GROMACS .gro file of C-alpha atoms in nm:
model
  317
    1UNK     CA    1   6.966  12.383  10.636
    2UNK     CA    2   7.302  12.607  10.654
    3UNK     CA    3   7.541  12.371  10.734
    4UNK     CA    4   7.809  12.424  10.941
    5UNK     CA    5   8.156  12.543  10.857
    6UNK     CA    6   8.432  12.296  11.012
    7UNK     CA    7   8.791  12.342  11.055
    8UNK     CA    8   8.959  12.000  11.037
    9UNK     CA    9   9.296  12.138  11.059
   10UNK     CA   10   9.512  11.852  11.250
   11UNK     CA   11   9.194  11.704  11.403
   12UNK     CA   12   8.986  11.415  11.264
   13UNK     CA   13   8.635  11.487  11.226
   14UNK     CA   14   8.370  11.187  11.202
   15UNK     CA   15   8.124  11.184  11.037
   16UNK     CA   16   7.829  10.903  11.117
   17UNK     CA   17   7.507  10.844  11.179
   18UNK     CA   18   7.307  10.969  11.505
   19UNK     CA   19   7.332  10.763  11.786
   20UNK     CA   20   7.013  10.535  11.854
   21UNK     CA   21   6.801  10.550  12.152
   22UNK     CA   22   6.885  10.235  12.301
   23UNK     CA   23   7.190  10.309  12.418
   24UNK     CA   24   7.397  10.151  12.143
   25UNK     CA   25   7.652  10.377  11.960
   26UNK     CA   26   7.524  10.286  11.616
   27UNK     CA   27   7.293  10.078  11.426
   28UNK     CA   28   7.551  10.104  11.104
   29UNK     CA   29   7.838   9.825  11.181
   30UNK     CA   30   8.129   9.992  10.995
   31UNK     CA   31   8.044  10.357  11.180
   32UNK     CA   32   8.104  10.154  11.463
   33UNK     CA   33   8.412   9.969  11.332
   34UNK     CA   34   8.561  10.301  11.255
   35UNK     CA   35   8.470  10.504  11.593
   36UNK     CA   36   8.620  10.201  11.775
   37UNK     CA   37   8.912  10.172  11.561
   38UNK     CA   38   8.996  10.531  11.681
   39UNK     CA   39   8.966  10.453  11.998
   40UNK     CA   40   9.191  10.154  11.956
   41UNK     CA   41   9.429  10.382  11.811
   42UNK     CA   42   9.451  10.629  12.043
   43UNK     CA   43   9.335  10.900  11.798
   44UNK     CA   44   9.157  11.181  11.881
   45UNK     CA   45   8.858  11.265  11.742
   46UNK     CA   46   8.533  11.502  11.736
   47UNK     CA   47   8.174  11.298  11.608
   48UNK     CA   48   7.973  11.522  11.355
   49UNK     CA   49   7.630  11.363  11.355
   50UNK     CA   50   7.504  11.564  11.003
   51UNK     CA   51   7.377  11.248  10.843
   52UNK     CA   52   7.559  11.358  10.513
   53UNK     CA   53   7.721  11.121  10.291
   54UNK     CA   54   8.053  11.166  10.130
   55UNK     CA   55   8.077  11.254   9.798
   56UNK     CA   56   8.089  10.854   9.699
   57UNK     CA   57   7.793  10.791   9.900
   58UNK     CA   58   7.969  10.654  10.211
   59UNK     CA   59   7.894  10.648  10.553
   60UNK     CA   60   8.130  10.650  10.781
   61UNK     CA   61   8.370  10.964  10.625
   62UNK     CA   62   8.609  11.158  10.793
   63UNK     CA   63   8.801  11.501  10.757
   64UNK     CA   64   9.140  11.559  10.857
   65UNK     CA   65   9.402  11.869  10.765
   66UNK     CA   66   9.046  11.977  10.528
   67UNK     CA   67   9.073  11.663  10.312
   68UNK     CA   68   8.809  11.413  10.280
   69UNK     CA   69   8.821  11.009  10.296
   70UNK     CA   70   8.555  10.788  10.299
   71UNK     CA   71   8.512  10.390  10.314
   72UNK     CA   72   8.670  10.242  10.640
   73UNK     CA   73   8.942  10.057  10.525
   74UNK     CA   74   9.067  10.404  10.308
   75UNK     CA   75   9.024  10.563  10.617
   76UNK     CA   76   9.224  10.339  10.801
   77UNK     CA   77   9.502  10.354  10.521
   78UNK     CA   78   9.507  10.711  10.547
   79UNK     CA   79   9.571  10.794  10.894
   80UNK     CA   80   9.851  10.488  10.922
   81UNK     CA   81  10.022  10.699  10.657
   82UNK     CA   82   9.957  11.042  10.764
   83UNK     CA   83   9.974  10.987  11.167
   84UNK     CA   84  10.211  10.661  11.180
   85UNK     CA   85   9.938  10.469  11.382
   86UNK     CA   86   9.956  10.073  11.266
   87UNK     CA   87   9.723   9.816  11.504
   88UNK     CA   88   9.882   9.553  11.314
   89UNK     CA   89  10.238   9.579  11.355
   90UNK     CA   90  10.295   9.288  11.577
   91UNK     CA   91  10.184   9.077  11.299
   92UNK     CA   92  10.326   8.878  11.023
   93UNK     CA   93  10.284   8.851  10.654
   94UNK     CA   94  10.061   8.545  10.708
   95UNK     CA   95   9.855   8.683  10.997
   96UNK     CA   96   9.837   8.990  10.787
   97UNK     CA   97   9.675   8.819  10.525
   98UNK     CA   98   9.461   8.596  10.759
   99UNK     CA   99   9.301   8.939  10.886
  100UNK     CA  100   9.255   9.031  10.569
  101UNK     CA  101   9.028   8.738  10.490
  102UNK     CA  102   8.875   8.721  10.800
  103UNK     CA  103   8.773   9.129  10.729
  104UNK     CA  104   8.648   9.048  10.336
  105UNK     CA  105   8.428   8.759  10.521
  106UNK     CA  106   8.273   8.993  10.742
  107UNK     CA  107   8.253   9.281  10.534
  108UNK     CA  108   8.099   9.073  10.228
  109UNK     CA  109   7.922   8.777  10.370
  110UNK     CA  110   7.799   8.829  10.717
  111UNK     CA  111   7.711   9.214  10.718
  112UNK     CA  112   7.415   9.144  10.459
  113UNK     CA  113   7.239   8.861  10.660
  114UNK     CA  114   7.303   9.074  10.949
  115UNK     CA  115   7.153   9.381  10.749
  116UNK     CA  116   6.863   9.154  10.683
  117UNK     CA  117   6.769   9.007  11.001
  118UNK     CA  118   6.776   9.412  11.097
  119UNK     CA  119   6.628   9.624  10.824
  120UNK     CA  120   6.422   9.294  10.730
  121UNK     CA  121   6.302   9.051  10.932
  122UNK     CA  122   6.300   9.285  11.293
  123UNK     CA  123   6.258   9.600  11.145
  124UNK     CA  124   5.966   9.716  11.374
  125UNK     CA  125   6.224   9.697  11.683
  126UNK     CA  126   6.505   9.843  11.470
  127UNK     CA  127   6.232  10.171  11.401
  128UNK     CA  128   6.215  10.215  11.762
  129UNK     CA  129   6.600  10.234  11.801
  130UNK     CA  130   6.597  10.544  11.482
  131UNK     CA  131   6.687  10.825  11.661
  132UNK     CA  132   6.490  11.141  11.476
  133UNK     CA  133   6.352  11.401  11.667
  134UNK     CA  134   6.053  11.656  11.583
  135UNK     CA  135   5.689  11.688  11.548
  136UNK     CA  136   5.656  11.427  11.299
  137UNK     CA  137   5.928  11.194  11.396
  138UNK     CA  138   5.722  10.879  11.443
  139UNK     CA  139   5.616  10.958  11.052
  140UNK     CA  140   5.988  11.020  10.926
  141UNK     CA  141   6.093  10.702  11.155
  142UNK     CA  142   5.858  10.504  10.960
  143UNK     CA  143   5.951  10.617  10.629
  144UNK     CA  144   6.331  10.622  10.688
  145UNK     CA  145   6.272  10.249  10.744
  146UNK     CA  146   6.099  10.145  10.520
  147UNK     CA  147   6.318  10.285  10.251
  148UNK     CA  148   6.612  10.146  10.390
  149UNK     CA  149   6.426   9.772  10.406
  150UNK     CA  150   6.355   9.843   9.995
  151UNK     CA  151   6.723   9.965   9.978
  152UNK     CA  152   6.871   9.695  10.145
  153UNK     CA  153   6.672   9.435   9.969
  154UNK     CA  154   6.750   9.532   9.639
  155UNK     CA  155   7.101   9.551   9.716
  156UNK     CA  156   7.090   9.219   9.854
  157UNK     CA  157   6.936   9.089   9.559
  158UNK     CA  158   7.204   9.239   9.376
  159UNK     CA  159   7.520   9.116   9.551
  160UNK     CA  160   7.350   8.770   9.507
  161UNK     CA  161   7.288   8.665   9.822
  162UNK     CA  162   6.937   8.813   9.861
  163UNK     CA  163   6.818   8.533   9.649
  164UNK     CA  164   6.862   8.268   9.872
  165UNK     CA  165   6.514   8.194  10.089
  166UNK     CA  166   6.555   8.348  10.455
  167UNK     CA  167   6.604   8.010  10.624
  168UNK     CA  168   6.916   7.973  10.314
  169UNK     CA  169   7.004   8.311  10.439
  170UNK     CA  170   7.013   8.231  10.837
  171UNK     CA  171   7.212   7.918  10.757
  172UNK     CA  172   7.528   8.113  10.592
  173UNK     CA  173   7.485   8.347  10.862
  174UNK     CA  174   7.542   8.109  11.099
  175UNK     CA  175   7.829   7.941  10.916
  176UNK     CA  176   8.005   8.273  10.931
  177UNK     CA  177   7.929   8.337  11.318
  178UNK     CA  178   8.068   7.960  11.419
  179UNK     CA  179   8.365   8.020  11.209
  180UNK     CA  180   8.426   8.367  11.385
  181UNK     CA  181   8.388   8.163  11.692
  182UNK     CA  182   8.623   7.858  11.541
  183UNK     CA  183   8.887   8.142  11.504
  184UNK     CA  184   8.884   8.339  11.814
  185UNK     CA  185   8.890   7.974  12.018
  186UNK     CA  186   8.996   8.112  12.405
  187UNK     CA  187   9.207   8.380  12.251
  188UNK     CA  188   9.194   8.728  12.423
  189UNK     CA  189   9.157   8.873  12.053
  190UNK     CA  190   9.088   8.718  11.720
  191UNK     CA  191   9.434   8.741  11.586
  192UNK     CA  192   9.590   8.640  11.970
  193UNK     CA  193   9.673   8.851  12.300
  194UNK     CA  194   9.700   9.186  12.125
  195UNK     CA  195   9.430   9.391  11.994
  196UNK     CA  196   9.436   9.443  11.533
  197UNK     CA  197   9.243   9.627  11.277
  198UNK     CA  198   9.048   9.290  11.223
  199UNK     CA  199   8.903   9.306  11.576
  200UNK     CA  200   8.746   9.640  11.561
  201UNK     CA  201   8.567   9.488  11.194
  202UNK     CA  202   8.459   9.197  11.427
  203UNK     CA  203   8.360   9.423  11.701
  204UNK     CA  204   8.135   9.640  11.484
  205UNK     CA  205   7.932   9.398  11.337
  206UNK     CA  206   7.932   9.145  11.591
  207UNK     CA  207   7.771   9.432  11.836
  208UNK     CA  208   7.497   9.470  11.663
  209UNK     CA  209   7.396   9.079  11.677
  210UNK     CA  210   7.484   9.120  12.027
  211UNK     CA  211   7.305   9.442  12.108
  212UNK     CA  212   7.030   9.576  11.858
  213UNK     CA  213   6.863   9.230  11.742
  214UNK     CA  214   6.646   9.157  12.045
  215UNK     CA  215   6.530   8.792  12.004
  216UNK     CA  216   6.663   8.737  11.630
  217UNK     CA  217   6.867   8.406  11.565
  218UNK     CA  218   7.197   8.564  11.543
  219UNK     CA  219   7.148   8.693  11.914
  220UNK     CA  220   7.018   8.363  12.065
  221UNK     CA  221   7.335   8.202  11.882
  222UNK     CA  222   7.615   8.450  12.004
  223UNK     CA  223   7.433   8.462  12.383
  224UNK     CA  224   7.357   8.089  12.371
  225UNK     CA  225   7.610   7.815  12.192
  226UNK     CA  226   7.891   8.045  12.061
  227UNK     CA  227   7.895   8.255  12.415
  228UNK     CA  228   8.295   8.288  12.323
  229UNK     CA  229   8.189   8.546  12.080
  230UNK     CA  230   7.937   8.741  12.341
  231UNK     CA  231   8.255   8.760  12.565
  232UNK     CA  232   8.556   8.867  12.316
  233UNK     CA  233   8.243   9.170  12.238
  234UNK     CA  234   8.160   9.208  12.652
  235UNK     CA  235   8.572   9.264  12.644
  236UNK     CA  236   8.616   9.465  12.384
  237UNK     CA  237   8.346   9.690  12.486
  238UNK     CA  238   8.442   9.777  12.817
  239UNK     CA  239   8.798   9.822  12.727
  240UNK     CA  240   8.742  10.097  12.496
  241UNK     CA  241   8.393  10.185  12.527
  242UNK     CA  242   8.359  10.260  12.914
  243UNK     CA  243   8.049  10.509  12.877
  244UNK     CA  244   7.890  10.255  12.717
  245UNK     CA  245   7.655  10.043  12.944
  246UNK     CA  246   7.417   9.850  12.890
  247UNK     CA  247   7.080   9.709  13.127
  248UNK     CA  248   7.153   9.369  13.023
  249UNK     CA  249   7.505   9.392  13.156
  250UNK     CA  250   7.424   9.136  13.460
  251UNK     CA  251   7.454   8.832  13.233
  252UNK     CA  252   7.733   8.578  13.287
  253UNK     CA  253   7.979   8.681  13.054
  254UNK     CA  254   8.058   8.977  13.234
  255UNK     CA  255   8.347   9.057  13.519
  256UNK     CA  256   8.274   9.032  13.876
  257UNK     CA  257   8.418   9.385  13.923
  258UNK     CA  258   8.168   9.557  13.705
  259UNK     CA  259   7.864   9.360  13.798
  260UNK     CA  260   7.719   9.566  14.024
  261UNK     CA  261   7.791   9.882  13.919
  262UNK     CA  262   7.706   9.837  13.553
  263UNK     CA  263   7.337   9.728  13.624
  264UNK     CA  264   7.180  10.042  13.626
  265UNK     CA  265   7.141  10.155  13.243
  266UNK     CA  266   7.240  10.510  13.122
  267UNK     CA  267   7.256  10.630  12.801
  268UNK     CA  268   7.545  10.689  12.571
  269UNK     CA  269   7.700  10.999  12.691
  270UNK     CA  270   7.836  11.181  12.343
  271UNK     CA  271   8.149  11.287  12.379
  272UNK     CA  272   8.207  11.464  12.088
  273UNK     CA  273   8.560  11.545  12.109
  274UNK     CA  274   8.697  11.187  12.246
  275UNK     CA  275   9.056  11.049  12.363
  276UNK     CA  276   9.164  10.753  12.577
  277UNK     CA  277   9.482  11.000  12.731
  278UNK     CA  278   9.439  11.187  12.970
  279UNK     CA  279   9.284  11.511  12.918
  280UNK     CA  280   9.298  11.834  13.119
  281UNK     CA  281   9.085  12.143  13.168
  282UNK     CA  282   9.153  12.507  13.041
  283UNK     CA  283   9.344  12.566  13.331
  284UNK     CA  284   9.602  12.295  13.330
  285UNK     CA  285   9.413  12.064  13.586
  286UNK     CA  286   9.361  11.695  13.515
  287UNK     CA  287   9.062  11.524  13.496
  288UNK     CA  288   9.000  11.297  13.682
  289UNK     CA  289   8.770  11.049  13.501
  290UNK     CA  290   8.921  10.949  13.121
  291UNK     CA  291   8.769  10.724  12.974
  292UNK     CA  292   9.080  10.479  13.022
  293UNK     CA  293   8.851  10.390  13.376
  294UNK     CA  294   8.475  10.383  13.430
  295UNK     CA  295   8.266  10.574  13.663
  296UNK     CA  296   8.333  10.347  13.929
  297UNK     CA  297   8.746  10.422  13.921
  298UNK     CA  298   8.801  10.072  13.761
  299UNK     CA  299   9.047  10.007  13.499
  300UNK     CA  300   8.906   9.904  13.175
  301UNK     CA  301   9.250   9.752  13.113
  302UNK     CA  302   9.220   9.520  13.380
  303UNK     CA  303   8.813   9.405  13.290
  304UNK     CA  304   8.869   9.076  13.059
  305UNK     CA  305   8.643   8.868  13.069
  306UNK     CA  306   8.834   8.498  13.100
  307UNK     CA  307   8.682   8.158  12.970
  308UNK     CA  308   8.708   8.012  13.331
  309UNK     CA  309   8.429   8.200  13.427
  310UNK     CA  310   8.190   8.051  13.192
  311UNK     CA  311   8.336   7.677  13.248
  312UNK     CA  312   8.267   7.765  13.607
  313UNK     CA  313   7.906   7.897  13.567
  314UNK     CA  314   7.853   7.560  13.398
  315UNK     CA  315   7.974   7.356  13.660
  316UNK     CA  316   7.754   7.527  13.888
  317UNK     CA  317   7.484   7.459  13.689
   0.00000   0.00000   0.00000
């Protein structure tokens, strides 16, 4: 296939995976980390769904002023340097650090029992999500899979972890998800009322407990017991991810102002050259609808989702 020729001069191209079918923006936790980072950031930036790794193998990878960077938190380093942008300013040295551990935790620990429980254990409902297109997609779907399940088992058994037996496996992740909760408490964000690098790590794997594992453990637990968690992602997604919606979105962690317009399910709309400012047409005109509001004319800004409404929906009960 001739690829194509892209100019990256002062604009930051992404590369990722496609987006799946169900809606979601990606089955890969750090593409997600790093498209929501940039939206967190304010950064404009154009998706290039090629499916091409960087030279190291990586996935996310992104292009700016022609040069290449790959591995999320390299990423992440780069543009702070390069375009002044720093999510974590407001902290200190020890919250700093704090972040830090709470991202190696993720990163390390959770994202393989996560990786399991999707590529393993619920693969057959993870193939259906594989978005691939042509006359023999149901055959590449299938064998896409599949290699990724021997991939991601070997590497599993590698890092160490994938020796454990899957109950040994479900236990750590769940150690990991109630400590996430432990640390996020009633807080707006993990690290307190402003939004950090550490939340959009959170956010990307969390998401995919919370939105691609239909029926799995780690969704009954972030849906069921540690509903703090299902929240903090509920906020986090409609604050920066507005297209975004989802046909479970009448569920009692959501905002009374959204409830009724977010229950009919659309897909993700790709908007493949994305800011949060304001944009305007060729001719100078603004546009009405950024995605700083949703479809309805809502702010996003304004859409928390507050732990009174839960203690309230259990006092109904």
């Amino acid at each position: 296939r001739k690829e194509e020729e892209l100019d990256s001069k002062d604009a930051i191209i992404l590369h990722q995976f496609s987006r799946p079918t169900n809606g979601v923006p990606s089955l890969s936790p750090f593409c997600l980390k790093m498209e929501t980072y940039l939206r967190m950031a304010d950064l404009p930036y154009q998706n290039y769904f090629d499916g091409k790794l960087s030279p190291q193998g990586k996935m996310p990878w992104i292009e700016y002023n022609h040069k290449q960077v790959s591995g999320t938190e390299f990423i992440i380093d780069f543009l702070e340097e390069k375009l002044g942008v720093n999510l974590n300013k407001h902290l200190g040295p020890h919250e700093r650090a704090v972040s830090r551990a709470i991202t190696k935790m993720v990163e390390e620990h959770l994202y393989w029992t996560l990786a399991y429980c999707q590529w393993v254990e619920n693969l057959h409902e993870t193939q259906k999500m594989v978005s691939l297109f042509g006359p023999f997609s149901d055959l590449l779907k299938w064998i896409f899979c599949h290699l990724t399940k021997g991939i991601v088992k070997r590497e599993m058994y590698g890092h160490g972890i994938g020796r454990f037996s899957e109950e040994e496996m479900y236990t750590l992740m769940e150690k990991d998800m109630r400590t996430l909760a432990g640390l996020l408490g009633d807080k707006k964000y993990i690290m307190g009322p402003h939004v950090s690098t550490v939340d959009a790590t959170v956010f990307g794997h969390l998401a995919q407990a919370m939105w691609t594992l239909p029926g799995t453990r780690p969704e009954r637990l972030i849906k069921g017991e540690l509903i703090n968690l299902a929240m903090y992602c509920e906020r986090i997604r409609r604050k920066f991810w507005p297209e975004w919606h989802h046909d479970d979105d009448n569920t009692l962690y959501e905002s009374e102002e959204s409830s009724e317009a977010s229950k009919t399910y659309s897909p993700l709309r790709d908007l493949s050259f994305y800011s949060r400012t304001e944009t305007f047409d060729e001719e100078g005109n603004s546009i009405s609808q950024t995605p700083d509001t949703d479809y309805t004319g809502h702010s996003l800004f304004d859409s928390d989702v507050d732990m009174d409404e839960y203690r309230d929906h259990e006092q109904c009960k």
